[in-house]
mmCIF file with all atom_site columns, C-alpha atoms in Angstrom:
data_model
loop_
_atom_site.group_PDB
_atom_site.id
_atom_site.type_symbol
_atom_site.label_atom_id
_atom_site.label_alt_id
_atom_site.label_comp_id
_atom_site.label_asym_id
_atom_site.label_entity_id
_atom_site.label_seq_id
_atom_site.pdbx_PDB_ins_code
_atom_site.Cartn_x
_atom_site.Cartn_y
_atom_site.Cartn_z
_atom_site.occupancy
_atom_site.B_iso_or_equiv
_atom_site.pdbx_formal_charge
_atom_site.auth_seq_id
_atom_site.auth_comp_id
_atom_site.auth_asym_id
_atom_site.auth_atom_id
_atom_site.pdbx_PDB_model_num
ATOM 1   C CA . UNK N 1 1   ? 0.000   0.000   0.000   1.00 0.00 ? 60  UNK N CA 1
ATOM 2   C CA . UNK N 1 2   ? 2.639   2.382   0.595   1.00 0.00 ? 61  UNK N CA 1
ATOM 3   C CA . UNK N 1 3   ? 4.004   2.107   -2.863  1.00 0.00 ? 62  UNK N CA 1
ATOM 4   C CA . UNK N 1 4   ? 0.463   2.364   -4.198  1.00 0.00 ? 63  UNK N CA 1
ATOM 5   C CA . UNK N 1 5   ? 0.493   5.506   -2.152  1.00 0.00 ? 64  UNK N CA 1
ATOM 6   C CA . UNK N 1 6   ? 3.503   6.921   -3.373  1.00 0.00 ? 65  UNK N CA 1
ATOM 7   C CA . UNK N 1 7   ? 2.224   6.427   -7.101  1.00 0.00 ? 66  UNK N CA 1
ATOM 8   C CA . UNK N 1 8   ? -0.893  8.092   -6.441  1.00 0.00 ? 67  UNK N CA 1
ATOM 9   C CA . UNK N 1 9   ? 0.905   11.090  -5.194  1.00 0.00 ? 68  UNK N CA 1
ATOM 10  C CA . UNK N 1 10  ? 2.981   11.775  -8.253  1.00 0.00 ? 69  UNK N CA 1
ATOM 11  C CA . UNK N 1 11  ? 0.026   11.082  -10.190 1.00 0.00 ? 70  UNK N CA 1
ATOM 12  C CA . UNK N 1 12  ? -1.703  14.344  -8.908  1.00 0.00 ? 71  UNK N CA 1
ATOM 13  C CA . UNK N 1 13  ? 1.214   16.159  -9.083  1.00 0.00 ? 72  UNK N CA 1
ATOM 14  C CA . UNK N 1 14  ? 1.371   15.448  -13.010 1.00 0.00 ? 73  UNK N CA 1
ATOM 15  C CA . UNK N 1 15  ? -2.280  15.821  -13.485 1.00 0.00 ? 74  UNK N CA 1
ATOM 16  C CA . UNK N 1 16  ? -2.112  19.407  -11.756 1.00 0.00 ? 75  UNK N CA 1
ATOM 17  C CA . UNK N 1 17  ? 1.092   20.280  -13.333 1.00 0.00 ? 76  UNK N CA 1
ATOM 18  C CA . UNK N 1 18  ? -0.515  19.588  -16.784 1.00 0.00 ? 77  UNK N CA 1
ATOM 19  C CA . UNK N 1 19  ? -3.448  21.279  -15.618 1.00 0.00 ? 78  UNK N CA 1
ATOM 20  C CA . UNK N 1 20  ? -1.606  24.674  -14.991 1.00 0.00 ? 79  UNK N CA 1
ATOM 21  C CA . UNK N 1 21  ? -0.075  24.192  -18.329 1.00 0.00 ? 80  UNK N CA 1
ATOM 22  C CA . UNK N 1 22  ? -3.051  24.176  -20.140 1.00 0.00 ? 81  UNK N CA 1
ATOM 23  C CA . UNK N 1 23  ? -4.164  26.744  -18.755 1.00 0.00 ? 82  UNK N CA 1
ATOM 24  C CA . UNK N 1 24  ? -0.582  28.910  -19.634 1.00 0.00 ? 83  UNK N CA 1
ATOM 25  C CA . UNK N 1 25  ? -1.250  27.751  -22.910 1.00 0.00 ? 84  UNK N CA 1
ATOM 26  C CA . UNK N 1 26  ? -5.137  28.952  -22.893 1.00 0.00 ? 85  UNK N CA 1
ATOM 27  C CA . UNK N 1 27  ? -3.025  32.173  -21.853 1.00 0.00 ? 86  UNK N CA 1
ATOM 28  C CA . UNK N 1 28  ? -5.278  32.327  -18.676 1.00 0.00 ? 87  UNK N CA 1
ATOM 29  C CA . UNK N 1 29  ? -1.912  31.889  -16.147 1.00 0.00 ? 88  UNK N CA 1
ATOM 30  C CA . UNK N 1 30  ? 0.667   34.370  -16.124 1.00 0.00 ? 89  UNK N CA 1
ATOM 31  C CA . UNK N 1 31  ? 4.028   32.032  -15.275 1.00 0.00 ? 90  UNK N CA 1
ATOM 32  C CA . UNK N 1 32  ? 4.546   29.067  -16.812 1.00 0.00 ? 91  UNK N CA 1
ATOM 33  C CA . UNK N 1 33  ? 4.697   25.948  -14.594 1.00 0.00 ? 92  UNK N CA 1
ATOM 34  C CA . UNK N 1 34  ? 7.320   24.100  -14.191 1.00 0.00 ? 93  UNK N CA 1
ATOM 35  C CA . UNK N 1 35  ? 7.211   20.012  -13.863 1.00 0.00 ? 94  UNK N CA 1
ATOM 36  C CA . UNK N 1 36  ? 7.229   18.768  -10.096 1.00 0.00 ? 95  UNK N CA 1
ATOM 37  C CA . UNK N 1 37  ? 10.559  18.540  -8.185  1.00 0.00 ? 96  UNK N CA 1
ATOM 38  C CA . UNK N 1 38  ? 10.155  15.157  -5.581  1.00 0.00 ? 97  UNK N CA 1
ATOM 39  C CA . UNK N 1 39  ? 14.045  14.739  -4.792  1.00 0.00 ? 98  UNK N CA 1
ATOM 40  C CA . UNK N 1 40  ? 17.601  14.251  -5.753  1.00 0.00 ? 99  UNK N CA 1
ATOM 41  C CA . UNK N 1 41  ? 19.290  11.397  -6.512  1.00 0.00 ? 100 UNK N CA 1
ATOM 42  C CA . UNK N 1 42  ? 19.623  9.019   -3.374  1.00 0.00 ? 101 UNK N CA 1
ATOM 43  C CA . UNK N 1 43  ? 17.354  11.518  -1.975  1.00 0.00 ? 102 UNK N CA 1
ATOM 44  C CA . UNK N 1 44  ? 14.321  10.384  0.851   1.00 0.00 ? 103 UNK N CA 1
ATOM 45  C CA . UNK N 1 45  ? 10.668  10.798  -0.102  1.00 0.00 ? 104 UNK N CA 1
ATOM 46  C CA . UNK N 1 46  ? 7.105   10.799  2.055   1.00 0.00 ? 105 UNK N CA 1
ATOM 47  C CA . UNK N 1 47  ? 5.822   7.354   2.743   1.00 0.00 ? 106 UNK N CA 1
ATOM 48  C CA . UNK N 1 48  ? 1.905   7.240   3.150   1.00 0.00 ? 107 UNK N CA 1
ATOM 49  C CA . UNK N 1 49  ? -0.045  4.223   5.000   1.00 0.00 ? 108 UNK N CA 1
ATOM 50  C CA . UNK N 1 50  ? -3.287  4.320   4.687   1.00 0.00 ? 109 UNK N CA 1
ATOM 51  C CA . UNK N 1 51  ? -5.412  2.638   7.852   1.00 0.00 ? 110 UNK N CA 1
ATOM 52  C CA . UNK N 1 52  ? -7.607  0.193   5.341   1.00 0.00 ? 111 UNK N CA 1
ATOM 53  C CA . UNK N 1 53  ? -6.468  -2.958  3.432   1.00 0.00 ? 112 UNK N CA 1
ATOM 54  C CA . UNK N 1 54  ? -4.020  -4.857  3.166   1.00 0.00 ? 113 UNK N CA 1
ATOM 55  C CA . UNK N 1 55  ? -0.476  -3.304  4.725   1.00 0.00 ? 114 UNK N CA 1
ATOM 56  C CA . UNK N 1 56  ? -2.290  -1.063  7.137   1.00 0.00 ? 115 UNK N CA 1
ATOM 57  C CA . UNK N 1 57  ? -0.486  -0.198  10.238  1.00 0.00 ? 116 UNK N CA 1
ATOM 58  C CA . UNK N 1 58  ? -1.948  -2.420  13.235  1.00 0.00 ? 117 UNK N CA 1
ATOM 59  C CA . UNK N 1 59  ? -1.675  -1.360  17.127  1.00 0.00 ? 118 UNK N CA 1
ATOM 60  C CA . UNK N 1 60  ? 0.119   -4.337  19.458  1.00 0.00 ? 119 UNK N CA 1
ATOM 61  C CA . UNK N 1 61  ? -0.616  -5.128  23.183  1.00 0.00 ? 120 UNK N CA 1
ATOM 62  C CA . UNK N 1 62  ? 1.659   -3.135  24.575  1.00 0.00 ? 121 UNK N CA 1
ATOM 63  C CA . UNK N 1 63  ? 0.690   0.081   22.773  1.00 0.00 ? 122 UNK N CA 1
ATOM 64  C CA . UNK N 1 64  ? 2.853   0.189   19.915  1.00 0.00 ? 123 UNK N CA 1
ATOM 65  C CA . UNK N 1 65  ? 2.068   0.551   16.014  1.00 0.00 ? 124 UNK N CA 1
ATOM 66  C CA . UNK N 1 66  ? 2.761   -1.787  14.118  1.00 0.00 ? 125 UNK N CA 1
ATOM 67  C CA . UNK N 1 67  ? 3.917   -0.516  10.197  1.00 0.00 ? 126 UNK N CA 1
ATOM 68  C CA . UNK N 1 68  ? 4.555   -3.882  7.861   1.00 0.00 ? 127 UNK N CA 1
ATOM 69  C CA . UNK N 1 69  ? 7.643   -3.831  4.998   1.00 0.00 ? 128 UNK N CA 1
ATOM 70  C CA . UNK N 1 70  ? 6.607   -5.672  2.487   1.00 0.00 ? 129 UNK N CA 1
ATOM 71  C CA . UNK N 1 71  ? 8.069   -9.124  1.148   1.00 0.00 ? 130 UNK N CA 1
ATOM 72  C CA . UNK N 1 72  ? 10.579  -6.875  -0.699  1.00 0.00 ? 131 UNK N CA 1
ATOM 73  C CA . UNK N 1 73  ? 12.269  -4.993  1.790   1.00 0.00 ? 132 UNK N CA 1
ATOM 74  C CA . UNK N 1 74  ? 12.104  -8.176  4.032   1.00 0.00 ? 133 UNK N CA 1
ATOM 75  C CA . UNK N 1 75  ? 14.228  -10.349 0.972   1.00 0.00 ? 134 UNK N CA 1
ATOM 76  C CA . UNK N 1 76  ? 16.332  -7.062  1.098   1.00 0.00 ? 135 UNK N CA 1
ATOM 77  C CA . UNK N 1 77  ? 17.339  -6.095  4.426   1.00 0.00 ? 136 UNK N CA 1
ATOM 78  C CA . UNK N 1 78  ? 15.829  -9.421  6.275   1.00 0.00 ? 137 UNK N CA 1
ATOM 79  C CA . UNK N 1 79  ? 13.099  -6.592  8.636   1.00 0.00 ? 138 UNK N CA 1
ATOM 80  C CA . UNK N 1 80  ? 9.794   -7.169  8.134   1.00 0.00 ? 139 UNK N CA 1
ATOM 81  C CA . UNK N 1 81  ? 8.605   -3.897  10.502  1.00 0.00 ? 140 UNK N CA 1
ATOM 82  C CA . UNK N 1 82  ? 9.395   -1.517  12.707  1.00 0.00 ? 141 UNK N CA 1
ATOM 83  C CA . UNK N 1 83  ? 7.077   -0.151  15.775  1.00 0.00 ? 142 UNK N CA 1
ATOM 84  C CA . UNK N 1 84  ? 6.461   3.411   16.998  1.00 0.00 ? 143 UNK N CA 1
ATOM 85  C CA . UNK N 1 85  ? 4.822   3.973   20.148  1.00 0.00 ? 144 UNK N CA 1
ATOM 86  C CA . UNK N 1 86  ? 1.289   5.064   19.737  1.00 0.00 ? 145 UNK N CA 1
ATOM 87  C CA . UNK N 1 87  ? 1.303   9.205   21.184  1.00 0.00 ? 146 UNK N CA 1
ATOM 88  C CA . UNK N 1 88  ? -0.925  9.510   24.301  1.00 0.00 ? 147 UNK N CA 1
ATOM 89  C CA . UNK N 1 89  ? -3.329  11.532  23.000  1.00 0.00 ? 148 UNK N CA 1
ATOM 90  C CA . UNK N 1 90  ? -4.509  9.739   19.715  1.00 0.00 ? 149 UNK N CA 1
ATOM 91  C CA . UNK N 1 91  ? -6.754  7.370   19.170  1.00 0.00 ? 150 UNK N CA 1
ATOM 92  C CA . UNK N 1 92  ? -6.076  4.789   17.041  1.00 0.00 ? 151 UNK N CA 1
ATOM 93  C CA . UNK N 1 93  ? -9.315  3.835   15.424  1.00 0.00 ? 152 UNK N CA 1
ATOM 94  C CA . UNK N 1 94  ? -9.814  7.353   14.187  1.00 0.00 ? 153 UNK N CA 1
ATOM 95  C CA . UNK N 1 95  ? -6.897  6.962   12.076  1.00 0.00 ? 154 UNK N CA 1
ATOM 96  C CA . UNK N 1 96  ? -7.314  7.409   8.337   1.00 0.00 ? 155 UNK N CA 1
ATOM 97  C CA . UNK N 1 97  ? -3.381  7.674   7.562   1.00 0.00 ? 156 UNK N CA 1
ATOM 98  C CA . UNK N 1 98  ? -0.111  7.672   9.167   1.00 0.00 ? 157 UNK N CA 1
ATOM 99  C CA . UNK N 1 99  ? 2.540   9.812   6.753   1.00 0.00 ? 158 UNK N CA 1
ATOM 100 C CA . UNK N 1 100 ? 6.060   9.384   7.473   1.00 0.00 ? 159 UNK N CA 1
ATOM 101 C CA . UNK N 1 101 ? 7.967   12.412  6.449   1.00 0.00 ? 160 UNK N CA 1
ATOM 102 C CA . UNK N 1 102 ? 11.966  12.940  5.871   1.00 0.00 ? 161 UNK N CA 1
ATOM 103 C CA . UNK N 1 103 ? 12.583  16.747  7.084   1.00 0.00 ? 162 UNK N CA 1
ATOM 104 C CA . UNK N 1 104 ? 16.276  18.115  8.118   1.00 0.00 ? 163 UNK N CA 1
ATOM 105 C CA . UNK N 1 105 ? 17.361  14.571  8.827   1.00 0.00 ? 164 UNK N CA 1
ATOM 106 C CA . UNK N 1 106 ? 15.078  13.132  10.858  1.00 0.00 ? 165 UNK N CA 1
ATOM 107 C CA . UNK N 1 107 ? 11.494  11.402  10.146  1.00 0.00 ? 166 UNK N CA 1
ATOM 108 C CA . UNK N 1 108 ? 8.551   13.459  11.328  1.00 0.00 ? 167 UNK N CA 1
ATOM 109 C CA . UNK N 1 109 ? 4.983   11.589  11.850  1.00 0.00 ? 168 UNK N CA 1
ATOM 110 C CA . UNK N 1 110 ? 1.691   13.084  10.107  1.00 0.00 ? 169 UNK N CA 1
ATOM 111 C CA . UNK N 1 111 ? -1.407  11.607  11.422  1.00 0.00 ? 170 UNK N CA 1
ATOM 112 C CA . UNK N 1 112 ? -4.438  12.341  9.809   1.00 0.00 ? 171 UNK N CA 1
ATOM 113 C CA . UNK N 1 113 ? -7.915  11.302  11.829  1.00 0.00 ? 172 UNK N CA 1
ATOM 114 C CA . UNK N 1 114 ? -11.790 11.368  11.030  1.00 0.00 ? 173 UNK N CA 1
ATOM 115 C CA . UNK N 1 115 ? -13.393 13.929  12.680  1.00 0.00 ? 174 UNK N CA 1
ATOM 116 C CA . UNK N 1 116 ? -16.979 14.716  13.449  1.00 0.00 ? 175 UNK N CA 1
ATOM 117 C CA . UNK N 1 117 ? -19.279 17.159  11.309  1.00 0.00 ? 176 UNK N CA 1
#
């Protein structure tokens, strides 16, 4: 899933950047776009899991999420997951995606959750 993920996102980023560009061409935008940036080479990039099918992150006993590899990474580098503990004040089943985010050199956790209307 987070592959699938990953695809999705540079799929809207080319659908907008084409987007913009017809509208530069329709000469109804001022600056012409340029085509999306994600990373240099060797570079890190977002990784998205989604809370539904199959790969979803799962919470353990002892309060700890649970985020699966793949079969890939786990013929690669012989890990199967890793575990974060699960912050104090969120509740897990209102999870609709956990993003993990490269930023300065560290990984920074986005959680988004349902809320009500």
């Amino acid at each position: 899933m987070p592959a699938q993920q990953t695809l999705l996102s540079v799929s809207e980023a080319f659908k907008s950047f084409k987007n913009l560009r017809d509208l530069f061409f329709k000469k109804e935008l001022s600056q012409k776009p340029k085509l999306p940036h994600y990373r240099k080479s060797g570079g890190l990039f977002k990784v998205a899991y989604p809370a539904v099918g199959a790969g979803k992150p799962t919470l353990t006993n002892d309060n700890k999420i649970r985020f699966p590899l793949g079969n890939q990474i786990n013929r690669w580098f012989q890990v199967k997951e890793f575990y974060l503990p699960l912050p104090m004040n969120l509740d897990f089943k209102k999870v609709k995606e956990f993003t993990i985010l490269p930023k300065n050199g560290n990984f920074t956790l986005s959680v988004v959750t349902k809320t009500r209307r």
